[in-house]
Short mmCIF file of C-alpha atoms and ligand atoms in Angstrom, two decimals:
data_model
loop_
_atom_site.label_atom_id
_atom_site.label_comp_id
_atom_site.label_asym_id
_atom_site.label_seq_id
_atom_site.Cartn_x
_atom_site.Cartn_y
_atom_site.Cartn_z
CA MET A 1 0.01 -0.06 0.02
CA GLY A 2 1.74 3.07 -1.41
CA ASP A 3 -0.80 5.69 0.32
CA PRO A 4 -2.86 5.21 3.52
CA LEU A 5 -6.58 4.39 3.38
CA GLN A 6 -8.18 3.96 7.01
CA GLU A 7 -9.71 1.01 7.52
CA ALA A 8 -12.79 -0.64 8.47
CA CYS A 9 -13.25 -2.81 11.24
CA GLY A 10 -13.53 -6.61 11.54
CA VAL A 11 -16.00 -8.65 13.02
CA PHE A 12 -16.57 -12.15 14.14
CA GLY A 13 -19.07 -14.69 16.09
CA ILE A 14 -19.18 -18.05 16.93
CA PHE A 15 -22.01 -20.41 18.18
CA ALA A 16 -20.38 -23.60 19.38
CA PRO A 17 -21.27 -25.26 22.48
CA GLY A 18 -18.42 -27.44 23.29
CA LEU A 19 -15.80 -26.07 21.36
CA ASP A 20 -13.37 -23.07 23.26
CA VAL A 21 -15.16 -20.32 21.70
CA ALA A 22 -13.01 -17.26 23.16
CA ARG A 23 -9.86 -19.02 21.57
CA LEU A 24 -11.21 -19.55 18.24
CA THR A 25 -12.74 -15.90 18.16
CA PHE A 26 -8.86 -14.94 19.11
CA TYR A 27 -7.79 -16.71 16.05
CA GLY A 28 -10.69 -15.23 13.91
CA LEU A 29 -9.58 -11.65 15.07
CA TYR A 30 -6.10 -12.28 14.53
CA ALA A 31 -6.93 -13.32 10.93
CA LEU A 32 -8.90 -10.13 10.76
CA GLN A 33 -6.20 -7.80 12.30
CA HIS A 34 -5.61 -6.13 8.95
CA ARG A 35 -8.97 -4.69 9.24
CA GLY A 36 -8.20 -2.87 12.45
CA GLN A 37 -5.41 -2.25 14.87
CA GLU A 38 -6.97 0.16 17.67
CA SER A 39 -8.60 -2.02 20.19
CA ALA A 40 -9.77 -5.48 20.15
CA GLY A 41 -12.62 -7.23 22.06
CA ILE A 42 -14.30 -10.47 22.78
CA CYS A 43 -17.48 -11.25 24.33
CA THR A 44 -18.75 -14.37 25.33
CA ALA A 45 -22.12 -16.18 26.53
CA ASP A 46 -21.40 -18.02 29.36
CA ASP A 47 -24.39 -20.14 31.46
CA GLY A 48 -27.16 -17.17 30.75
CA ARG A 49 -24.30 -14.32 31.16
CA LEU A 50 -22.19 -12.16 29.05
CA ARG A 51 -18.43 -12.26 29.61
CA LEU A 52 -16.72 -9.43 27.91
CA GLU A 53 -13.16 -8.20 27.48
CA THR A 54 -11.69 -5.20 25.60
CA GLY A 55 -8.19 -3.42 25.27
CA MET A 56 -6.30 -1.17 22.95
CA GLY A 57 -3.91 -2.49 20.62
CA LEU A 58 -3.74 -5.51 18.35
CA VAL A 59 -5.71 -8.89 19.25
CA SER A 60 -2.28 -10.18 20.31
CA GLN A 61 -1.47 -7.27 22.49
CA VAL A 62 -4.88 -7.50 24.05
CA PHE A 63 -5.45 -11.07 25.01
CA ASN A 64 -3.24 -13.76 26.81
CA GLU A 65 -3.88 -16.85 28.63
CA ASP A 66 -5.61 -15.60 31.33
CA LEU A 67 -7.72 -13.43 29.90
CA LEU A 68 -8.86 -16.31 27.23
CA ALA A 69 -9.27 -18.45 30.13
CA ARG A 70 -11.90 -16.26 31.60
CA LEU A 71 -13.78 -16.02 28.68
CA GLN A 72 -16.08 -19.68 29.14
CA GLY A 73 -19.24 -20.47 27.18
CA GLY A 74 -20.74 -21.48 24.56
CA ALA A 75 -20.77 -19.03 21.84
CA ALA A 76 -18.62 -15.41 21.44
CA ILE A 77 -18.26 -12.56 19.33
CA GLY A 78 -15.43 -10.45 18.70
CA HIS A 79 -14.11 -7.31 17.07
CA THR A 80 -11.29 -5.52 15.88
CA ARG A 81 -11.65 -1.64 15.48
CA TYR A 82 -9.86 1.02 13.33
CA SER A 83 -12.06 3.98 14.79
CA THR A 84 -14.12 5.92 12.03
CA THR A 85 -16.68 7.60 14.08
CA GLY A 86 -16.04 8.34 17.93
CA SER A 87 -12.77 8.89 18.95
CA SER A 88 -10.02 6.44 19.53
CA ARG A 89 -10.38 5.31 23.18
CA PHE A 90 -10.90 2.56 25.31
CA ARG A 91 -14.82 2.59 26.35
CA ASN A 92 -15.34 3.09 22.32
CA ALA A 93 -13.68 -0.55 21.91
CA GLN A 94 -16.09 -3.07 20.80
CA PRO A 95 -18.06 -5.47 21.50
CA LEU A 96 -20.56 -3.06 23.38
CA LEU A 97 -22.28 -4.29 26.41
CA MET A 98 -25.76 -2.92 26.68
CA HIS A 99 -28.95 -3.75 28.60
CA GLY A 100 -32.27 -2.54 27.76
CA HIS A 101 -36.15 -3.63 28.04
CA GLY A 102 -35.08 -6.69 29.97
CA ILE A 103 -32.42 -8.02 27.40
CA ASP A 104 -28.88 -8.35 27.41
CA MET A 105 -26.85 -8.10 24.22
CA ALA A 106 -23.01 -7.49 23.03
CA LEU A 107 -22.97 -5.94 19.47
CA ALA A 108 -20.11 -5.66 17.34
CA HIS A 109 -20.43 -3.39 13.95
CA ASN A 110 -18.36 -3.00 10.67
CA GLY A 111 -19.33 0.24 8.75
CA ASN A 112 -20.32 3.86 9.13
CA VAL A 113 -24.06 5.18 9.65
CA VAL A 114 -24.58 8.23 7.52
CA ASP A 115 -27.60 9.53 10.00
CA ALA A 116 -26.67 7.96 13.50
CA GLN A 117 -26.94 11.44 14.89
CA PRO A 118 -30.57 12.27 14.55
CA ILE A 119 -31.59 8.74 15.58
CA ARG A 120 -29.59 9.38 18.79
CA GLN A 121 -30.67 12.72 19.62
CA ALA A 122 -34.30 10.96 18.92
CA LEU A 123 -33.44 8.21 21.28
CA GLU A 124 -32.22 10.73 23.81
CA ALA A 125 -35.42 12.37 24.06
CA GLU A 126 -37.20 8.93 24.93
CA GLY A 127 -34.95 8.86 27.77
CA VAL A 128 -32.13 6.42 26.36
CA THR A 129 -28.66 7.27 27.58
CA PHE A 130 -25.25 6.74 25.71
CA GLU A 131 -21.86 5.75 26.78
CA THR A 132 -19.74 5.76 23.84
CA SER A 133 -19.74 8.41 20.67
CA THR A 134 -19.99 5.20 18.01
CA ASP A 135 -22.78 5.15 15.66
CA SER A 136 -22.45 1.46 16.51
CA GLU A 137 -24.31 2.09 20.31
CA VAL A 138 -26.68 4.12 18.51
CA ILE A 139 -27.81 0.99 16.23
CA GLY A 140 -27.78 -1.43 19.80
CA LYS A 141 -29.71 1.09 21.55
CA PHE A 142 -32.19 1.47 18.86
CA LEU A 143 -32.49 -2.24 18.33
CA LEU A 144 -33.18 -2.81 22.19
CA ALA A 145 -35.64 0.03 22.26
CA GLN A 146 -37.93 -1.89 19.50
CA PRO A 147 -40.82 -4.22 20.20
CA GLY A 148 -41.56 -7.38 18.86
CA THR A 149 -39.04 -10.26 17.42
CA TRP A 150 -35.51 -10.08 16.61
CA ALA A 151 -36.80 -9.97 12.66
CA GLN A 152 -38.81 -7.53 13.40
CA ARG A 153 -36.13 -5.30 15.54
CA PHE A 154 -33.47 -5.70 12.57
CA ALA A 155 -36.38 -4.84 9.88
CA ARG A 156 -36.79 -1.58 11.69
CA VAL A 157 -32.68 -1.06 11.76
CA MET A 158 -32.83 -1.92 8.26
CA GLN A 159 -35.79 0.78 7.57
CA ARG A 160 -34.18 3.96 9.52
CA PHE A 161 -30.56 3.48 9.15
CA HIS A 162 -28.80 4.29 6.24
CA GLY A 163 -25.03 3.58 5.52
CA ALA A 164 -23.02 0.56 6.21
CA TYR A 165 -23.27 -2.01 8.76
CA SER A 166 -22.50 -5.54 9.02
CA LEU A 167 -23.45 -6.43 12.73
CA VAL A 168 -22.97 -9.56 14.97
CA VAL A 169 -25.02 -9.27 18.18
CA LEU A 170 -24.55 -11.71 21.09
CA THR A 171 -27.51 -12.52 23.54
CA PRO A 172 -27.41 -15.30 26.65
CA ASP A 173 -29.00 -17.79 24.29
CA ARG A 174 -28.25 -16.73 20.47
CA LEU A 175 -25.65 -15.44 17.99
CA LEU A 176 -27.52 -13.07 15.28
CA ALA A 177 -25.53 -11.43 12.06
CA ALA A 178 -26.82 -8.87 9.76
CA ARG A 179 -25.99 -6.81 6.81
CA ASP A 180 -27.28 -3.65 5.48
CA PRO A 181 -29.65 -3.32 2.66
CA LEU A 182 -26.72 -2.06 0.09
CA GLY A 183 -23.95 -4.73 1.33
CA VAL A 184 -21.49 -2.20 1.74
CA ARG A 185 -19.32 -4.18 4.48
CA PRO A 186 -18.75 -8.38 4.08
CA LEU A 187 -20.20 -10.67 6.07
CA CYS A 188 -19.97 -14.65 5.38
CA LEU A 189 -21.63 -17.66 7.29
CA GLY A 190 -19.32 -20.72 7.88
CA ARG A 191 -19.56 -24.24 9.61
CA ILE A 192 -17.61 -25.59 12.26
CA ASP A 193 -17.63 -29.04 14.15
CA GLY A 194 -21.52 -28.89 14.61
CA GLY A 195 -21.56 -25.06 15.29
CA TYR A 196 -21.60 -22.07 13.36
CA VAL A 197 -19.36 -18.94 12.29
CA VAL A 198 -20.05 -15.55 10.98
CA ALA A 199 -17.09 -13.20 10.26
CA SER A 200 -16.19 -10.12 8.23
CA GLU A 201 -13.80 -12.35 5.48
CA THR A 202 -13.57 -15.95 4.83
CA CYS A 203 -9.91 -16.01 5.84
CA ALA A 204 -10.91 -15.84 9.30
CA LEU A 205 -12.94 -19.37 8.81
CA ASP A 206 -9.83 -20.66 6.93
CA HIS A 207 -7.71 -20.49 10.02
CA ILE A 208 -9.84 -21.73 12.24
CA GLY A 209 -10.75 -24.94 10.05
CA ALA A 210 -14.45 -23.72 9.53
CA GLU A 211 -16.07 -24.49 6.09
CA LEU A 212 -17.81 -21.35 4.05
CA VAL A 213 -21.75 -22.18 3.83
CA ARG A 214 -22.14 -18.44 1.62
CA SER A 215 -21.93 -14.78 2.06
CA ILE A 216 -24.68 -13.43 4.09
CA ALA A 217 -27.06 -11.31 1.65
CA PRO A 218 -27.96 -7.45 2.03
CA CYS A 219 -31.14 -7.39 4.27
CA GLU A 220 -30.24 -10.92 5.80
CA LEU A 221 -30.85 -11.85 9.40
CA VAL A 222 -28.48 -14.84 10.04
CA THR A 223 -30.15 -16.53 13.60
CA ILE A 224 -27.93 -19.29 15.11
CA ASP A 225 -29.04 -20.95 18.64
CA ALA A 226 -29.32 -24.51 20.09
CA ARG A 227 -31.61 -25.15 17.12
CA GLY A 228 -29.01 -24.47 14.53
CA TRP A 229 -29.13 -21.60 11.89
CA ARG A 230 -31.95 -19.98 10.08
CA SER A 231 -32.09 -17.12 7.69
CA GLU A 232 -34.85 -14.34 7.15
CA GLN A 233 -34.77 -11.43 4.43
CA VAL A 234 -36.17 -8.64 7.12
CA ALA A 235 -36.69 -5.95 4.43
CA THR A 236 -36.50 -5.78 1.03
CA ALA A 237 -32.99 -5.05 -0.64
CA PRO A 238 -32.17 -2.53 -3.02
CA SER A 239 -29.30 -3.21 -5.66
CA ALA A 240 -26.30 -4.04 -3.69
CA ARG A 241 -23.84 -1.67 -3.46
CA GLY A 242 -20.27 -3.44 -2.29
CA CYS A 243 -17.40 -1.77 -1.35
CA VAL A 244 -15.16 -1.86 -4.36
CA PHE A 245 -12.17 -1.50 -2.27
CA GLU A 246 -12.65 -4.75 0.02
CA HIS A 247 -11.46 -6.03 -3.87
CA ILE A 248 -8.68 -3.36 -4.31
CA TYR A 249 -6.97 -3.15 -0.89
CA PHE A 250 -9.01 -3.85 2.32
CA ALA A 251 -9.82 -7.72 2.01
CA ARG A 252 -7.16 -10.47 2.30
CA PRO A 253 -5.96 -11.80 -0.76
CA ASP A 254 -7.17 -15.34 0.24
CA SER A 255 -10.74 -13.86 0.97
CA VAL A 256 -13.64 -14.90 -1.31
CA LEU A 257 -15.75 -11.69 -1.53
CA ASP A 258 -19.19 -12.69 -3.10
CA GLY A 259 -17.74 -15.47 -4.76
CA GLN A 260 -14.36 -13.88 -6.15
CA LEU A 261 -11.18 -14.57 -4.80
CA VAL A 262 -9.42 -11.49 -4.04
CA TYR A 263 -6.35 -12.58 -5.59
CA GLU A 264 -7.73 -13.26 -8.51
CA SER A 265 -9.60 -9.97 -8.71
CA ARG A 266 -6.26 -8.02 -8.15
CA MET A 267 -4.01 -10.14 -10.92
CA ARG A 268 -7.17 -9.20 -13.52
CA MET A 269 -6.86 -5.61 -12.22
CA GLY A 270 -2.98 -5.79 -13.32
CA ALA A 271 -3.95 -7.01 -16.55
CA GLU A 272 -6.49 -4.28 -17.04
CA LEU A 273 -3.85 -1.72 -16.15
CA ALA A 274 -1.59 -3.32 -18.52
CA ARG A 275 -3.86 -3.36 -21.37
CA GLU A 276 -5.06 0.28 -20.52
CA HIS A 277 -1.33 1.67 -19.71
CA PRO A 278 1.42 -0.37 -21.71
CA VAL A 279 4.71 0.92 -21.65
CA GLU A 280 8.50 -0.22 -22.26
CA ALA A 281 9.55 -1.38 -19.31
CA ASP A 282 12.62 -4.09 -17.86
CA LEU A 283 10.48 -5.04 -14.51
CA VAL A 284 7.22 -5.45 -12.89
CA ILE A 285 7.14 -4.31 -9.03
CA GLY A 286 4.37 -4.49 -6.43
CA VAL A 287 4.18 -2.26 -3.16
CA PRO A 288 3.47 -5.02 -1.04
CA ASP A 289 1.19 -6.67 0.23
CA SER A 290 -2.16 -5.24 -1.48
CA ALA A 291 -0.58 -4.66 -4.86
CA THR A 292 1.42 -8.14 -5.19
CA ALA A 293 -1.35 -9.81 -7.26
CA SER A 294 -1.86 -6.75 -9.41
CA ALA A 295 1.85 -6.73 -10.04
CA VAL A 296 2.10 -10.24 -11.37
CA GLY A 297 -1.16 -9.86 -13.14
CA TYR A 298 0.58 -6.99 -14.84
CA ALA A 299 3.63 -8.72 -15.67
CA THR A 300 1.47 -12.00 -16.91
CA ALA A 301 -0.04 -9.61 -19.65
CA THR A 302 3.06 -8.05 -20.71
CA GLY A 303 5.53 -10.77 -20.65
CA ILE A 304 7.87 -8.20 -18.58
CA PRO A 305 9.62 -10.15 -15.80
CA TYR A 306 7.98 -9.57 -12.07
CA ALA A 307 10.28 -9.41 -9.18
CA ASP A 308 9.90 -8.54 -5.62
CA GLY A 309 11.59 -4.74 -5.72
CA LEU A 310 10.48 -3.93 -2.41
CA VAL A 311 10.54 -6.01 0.58
CA LYS A 312 8.27 -5.55 3.45
CA ASN A 313 8.79 -5.26 7.05
CA ARG A 314 5.92 -7.58 7.89
CA TYR A 315 5.66 -6.60 11.63
CA VAL A 316 5.89 -2.58 11.38
CA GLY A 317 1.70 -2.60 10.42
CA ARG A 318 -0.11 -0.70 8.21
CA THR A 319 1.42 3.12 7.62
CA PHE A 320 -1.96 4.56 9.36
CA ILE A 321 -1.83 2.82 12.49
CA GLN A 322 -0.24 6.18 13.58
CA PRO A 323 -2.66 8.88 13.17
CA ASP A 324 -0.04 11.52 13.50
CA GLN A 325 1.31 12.77 9.79
CA ARG A 326 5.03 13.06 10.69
CA LEU A 327 4.88 9.36 12.41
CA ARG A 328 2.95 8.07 9.46
CA GLU A 329 5.64 9.75 6.80
CA LEU A 330 8.32 8.05 9.04
CA GLY A 331 6.28 4.68 9.01
CA VAL A 332 7.07 4.34 4.97
CA SER A 333 10.93 3.84 5.44
CA LEU A 334 10.57 1.54 8.47
CA LYS A 335 8.08 -0.32 6.28
CA PHE A 336 9.71 -0.99 2.98
CA ASN A 337 13.43 -1.60 1.98
CA PRO A 338 14.23 -1.62 -1.90
CA LEU A 339 16.37 -4.19 -3.08
CA SER A 340 18.94 -2.40 -5.03
CA GLN A 341 20.89 -5.14 -6.60
CA ILE A 342 17.01 -6.09 -8.40
CA ILE A 343 16.29 -2.79 -9.36
CA ALA A 344 19.49 -0.75 -10.13
CA GLY A 345 19.25 0.44 -13.31
CA LYS A 346 15.92 -0.80 -14.35
CA ARG A 347 13.08 0.57 -15.99
CA LEU A 348 10.53 -0.12 -13.59
CA VAL A 349 6.38 -0.40 -13.68
CA VAL A 350 5.24 -0.24 -9.78
CA VAL A 351 2.11 -1.25 -9.24
CA ASP A 352 0.06 0.12 -6.30
CA ASP A 353 -3.52 0.02 -5.01
CA SER A 354 -4.29 3.54 -4.87
CA ILE A 355 -2.97 6.96 -4.43
CA VAL A 356 -4.92 8.93 -1.49
CA ARG A 357 -3.64 12.28 -0.33
CA GLY A 358 -0.33 11.74 -2.71
CA THR A 359 1.94 11.86 0.64
CA THR A 360 3.34 8.25 0.54
CA THR A 361 3.56 7.52 -2.79
CA PRO A 362 6.55 10.05 -3.39
CA ARG A 363 8.67 8.40 -0.76
CA VAL A 364 8.16 5.02 -1.89
CA ILE A 365 9.27 6.38 -5.32
CA GLN A 366 12.36 8.42 -4.04
CA MET A 367 13.13 5.29 -2.12
CA LEU A 368 13.17 3.35 -5.46
CA ARG A 369 15.21 6.01 -7.14
CA HIS A 370 17.91 5.97 -4.64
CA ALA A 371 18.19 2.29 -4.86
CA GLY A 372 19.11 2.87 -8.64
CA ALA A 373 15.79 2.26 -10.77
CA ARG A 374 16.23 4.49 -14.12
CA GLU A 375 12.81 5.12 -14.69
CA ILE A 376 9.32 4.72 -12.74
CA HIS A 377 5.98 4.01 -14.35
CA MET A 378 3.20 4.29 -11.70
CA ARG A 379 0.21 2.23 -12.32
CA ILE A 380 -2.65 2.41 -9.95
CA CYS A 381 -5.24 -0.43 -9.43
CA ALA A 382 -8.11 2.04 -8.76
CA PRO A 383 -9.70 4.93 -10.97
CA PRO A 384 -8.39 8.69 -9.13
CA ILE A 385 -10.03 9.05 -5.82
CA ARG A 386 -11.93 12.30 -5.93
CA HIS A 387 -14.67 12.10 -3.16
CA PRO A 388 -14.33 11.05 0.43
CA CYS A 389 -16.10 8.01 1.89
CA PHE A 390 -18.79 7.76 4.39
CA PHE A 391 -19.20 3.98 4.72
CA GLY A 392 -16.41 3.61 7.06
CA VAL A 393 -13.35 4.31 5.33
CA ASP A 394 -11.63 7.27 6.56
CA MET A 395 -9.65 8.09 3.48
CA ALA A 396 -9.54 12.12 3.56
CA THR A 397 -11.62 15.34 3.21
CA ARG A 398 -12.26 16.34 -0.67
CA ALA A 399 -9.53 18.95 -0.12
CA GLU A 400 -6.89 16.30 0.91
CA LEU A 401 -7.63 13.94 -2.10
CA ILE A 402 -4.96 15.01 -4.71
CA ALA A 403 -6.78 13.71 -7.25
CA ALA A 404 -9.69 15.82 -6.45
CA ASN A 405 -7.27 18.60 -6.90
CA LEU A 406 -4.64 17.62 -9.59
CA THR A 407 -5.01 16.61 -13.15
CA VAL A 408 -3.14 13.00 -13.62
CA PRO A 409 -0.11 14.62 -15.34
CA GLU A 410 0.07 16.88 -12.51
CA VAL A 411 -0.28 13.98 -10.04
CA ALA A 412 2.57 12.16 -11.97
CA ALA A 413 4.67 15.20 -11.62
CA HIS A 414 4.10 15.64 -7.63
CA ILE A 415 4.99 12.17 -6.85
CA GLY A 416 7.90 12.23 -9.21
CA ALA A 417 6.73 9.32 -11.59
CA ASP A 418 8.02 9.17 -15.07
CA SER A 419 4.50 8.25 -16.11
CA LEU A 420 1.59 7.44 -14.31
CA GLY A 421 -1.55 5.49 -15.07
CA TYR A 422 -5.05 5.17 -13.42
CA LEU A 423 -7.00 1.70 -13.97
CA SER A 424 -10.48 3.26 -15.93
CA LEU A 425 -13.77 2.61 -13.91
CA GLU A 426 -14.89 0.05 -16.28
CA GLY A 427 -11.69 -1.77 -16.27
CA LEU A 428 -12.01 -1.74 -12.37
CA LYS A 429 -15.56 -3.35 -12.86
CA ARG A 430 -14.22 -5.95 -15.54
CA ALA A 431 -11.37 -6.88 -13.18
CA VAL A 432 -13.66 -7.60 -10.10
CA GLY A 433 -15.99 -9.86 -12.17
CA VAL A 434 -19.08 -9.86 -10.59
CA PRO A 435 -22.05 -9.98 -12.84
CA GLY A 436 -24.53 -6.69 -12.98
CA ASP A 437 -23.16 -3.36 -10.93
CA PRO A 438 -23.32 -4.53 -7.88
CA PHE A 439 -20.54 -2.17 -6.30
CA CYS A 440 -20.66 1.32 -4.34
CA LEU A 441 -18.00 3.83 -6.74
CA ALA A 442 -18.71 6.76 -4.87
CA CYS A 443 -15.11 7.83 -4.15
CA PHE A 444 -14.33 8.02 -7.44
CA THR A 445 -17.66 9.27 -9.00
CA GLY A 446 -19.33 11.34 -6.30
CA ASP A 447 -22.53 9.12 -6.95
CA TYR A 448 -23.05 7.97 -3.67
CA PRO A 449 -25.66 5.25 -3.10
CA VAL A 450 -27.74 7.04 -0.33
CA PRO A 451 -28.04 10.35 1.04
CA VAL A 452 -24.79 11.72 2.58
CA GLN A 453 -25.48 15.43 3.05
CA LEU A 454 -25.62 15.14 6.75
CA GLU A 455 -21.91 13.68 6.97
CA MET A 456 -20.65 16.38 4.46
CA ASP A 457 -21.83 18.69 6.84
CA LYS A 458 -20.23 17.07 9.79
CA LEU A 459 -17.21 16.96 7.50
CA ALA A 460 -17.32 20.98 6.53
CA LEU A 461 -18.18 21.97 10.28
CA GLU A 462 -15.10 20.06 11.11
CA ARG A 463 -13.16 21.86 8.76
CA ALA A 464 -14.64 25.14 9.57
CA GLY A 465 -12.66 24.59 13.14
CA LEU A 466 -16.94 24.52 14.38
CA SER A 467 -16.94 20.83 14.97
CA ILE A 468 -18.47 18.66 16.54
CA ASP A 469 -18.40 18.71 20.53
CA GLY A 470 -15.30 16.69 21.46
CA ASP A 471 -17.04 13.34 23.02
CA SER A 472 -20.67 13.81 21.67
CA PRO A 473 -21.96 13.68 17.88
CA HIS A 474 -24.07 16.84 18.47
CA LEU A 475 -23.36 19.62 16.29
CA VAL A 476 -22.51 22.95 17.89
CA ALA A 477 -22.61 25.12 14.88
CA ASN A 478 -25.67 26.29 13.70
CA ALA A 479 -26.86 25.77 9.94
CA ALA A 480 -25.96 29.52 9.08
CA VAL A 481 -22.40 28.39 8.37
CA TYR A 482 -23.10 26.18 5.47
CA SER A 483 -24.18 28.95 3.52
CA ALA A 484 -21.22 31.19 4.34
CA PRO A 485 -18.90 32.73 1.68
CA GLY A 486 -16.02 30.61 1.29
CA ALA A 487 -17.61 27.74 3.26
CA PRO A 488 -16.10 24.42 2.58
CA GLU A 489 -16.77 22.57 -0.98
CA ALA A 490 -18.49 19.72 0.71
CA VAL A 491 -21.24 21.58 2.06
CA ARG A 492 -22.59 22.22 -1.50
CA GLY A 493 -22.65 18.65 -2.21
CA SER A 494 -19.69 17.13 -4.31
S1 LIG B 501 -17.13 5.55 -1.18
FE1 LIG B 501 -15.46 4.11 -1.79
S2 LIG B 501 -14.45 3.34 -0.10
FE2 LIG B 501 -16.46 4.23 0.81
S3 LIG B 501 -17.89 2.32 0.69
FE3 LIG B 501 -17.90 3.31 -1.60
S4 LIG B 501 -16.20 2.49 -2.89
FE4 LIG B 501 -15.74 1.82 -0.54
#
């Protein structure tokens, strides 16, 4: 990854009495660690009680043998968090434990809801109190406040909440898993030794020896209890709009998303890039790990040899773990080491997944030039990112997105590349290869699948320095700001 995108979260759930569900959840979360590194948590259902342990840091930093031994039970859910709403703080770590209307419940959420704030205000007006600043707690408290069966409660969530939410919920006697009407974030169901598992990605099933049953569909509620599992379509799903960045960058290459192995999607992105942006070169390299498969695809399609020109220090983690820009930039040289013996004197095709702010790619190019590369031709597996994401990917404001402000030749000059080629939207769709048009492409096109004006307003207020009260999602500036001269572009829609 050459330029930092901030990440979604990972969720996991298991209902398998007789198995060590806490340990299996630990390994499931370990496989999903790439989706969030700020905090981790596991909650088990044990003899009618929910037991929760959460902490800041990586899964392996939060949990040890003693903690896992305390988490007894026959069912569990877990979460790895990268904060997208709510500050990065211990009490926002998930799963969130809640109680209301006689129900104990733990909830883990992947995604971002675009209209959580007015729903929270409406719940507060009814006397509901909140302990965190997350949209996940708003979903949970709303769920608890609804009358009727779980299917009826989730149906109301689907009607009321817009945005991205793959949810796993644990009660003392059941595990529930649901995916939002657009299916923005992935969620799958698996089978293990007489029990069942749900997870953000199939790689989590593979690591614990579970077998994939299938993806959970948009608007589907899967209930798992002592009688087995059952599925209910609790609302009518519009056409799906899964996040295409799951294929480009977020998901692990060994995960299967909607029937497509991510590694193969990325190979095809490289082949499409080769067709759209051919160039005379001696060697193809990828920026590891997310662009490795695409670089192999580019090399295979052109016949130009492939080599590992950059070696990744695997224990540094993704550069955006450090939210501070200075640390993030330092992180690039901590993360990669160029193989000068391999690349010196060569004309390189360098394949990367995306360019967001354009802060990291110039450092990678500089590093390759210092190692002796003669020419550097950047090839990017995504179209130019010109619009922010409101569905759980904290990529940047529009003003920070380099492609929103510079032309392609200007971006090439800024990053110091000899040439730059972005994959076209059509090429990307062909590469992902899912029939129909089931993807969100809003960060490229600005065509959001749900209204996002409220989130745009929040972003604009934050940029205007009027922001949101530290720990509370209540806006503290009034609407007059929106039409003030020089008001940020996002206010006017983009
Ligand atoms: S806007 Fe971009 S990053 Fe966000 S959900 Fe849509 S495709 Fe994914």
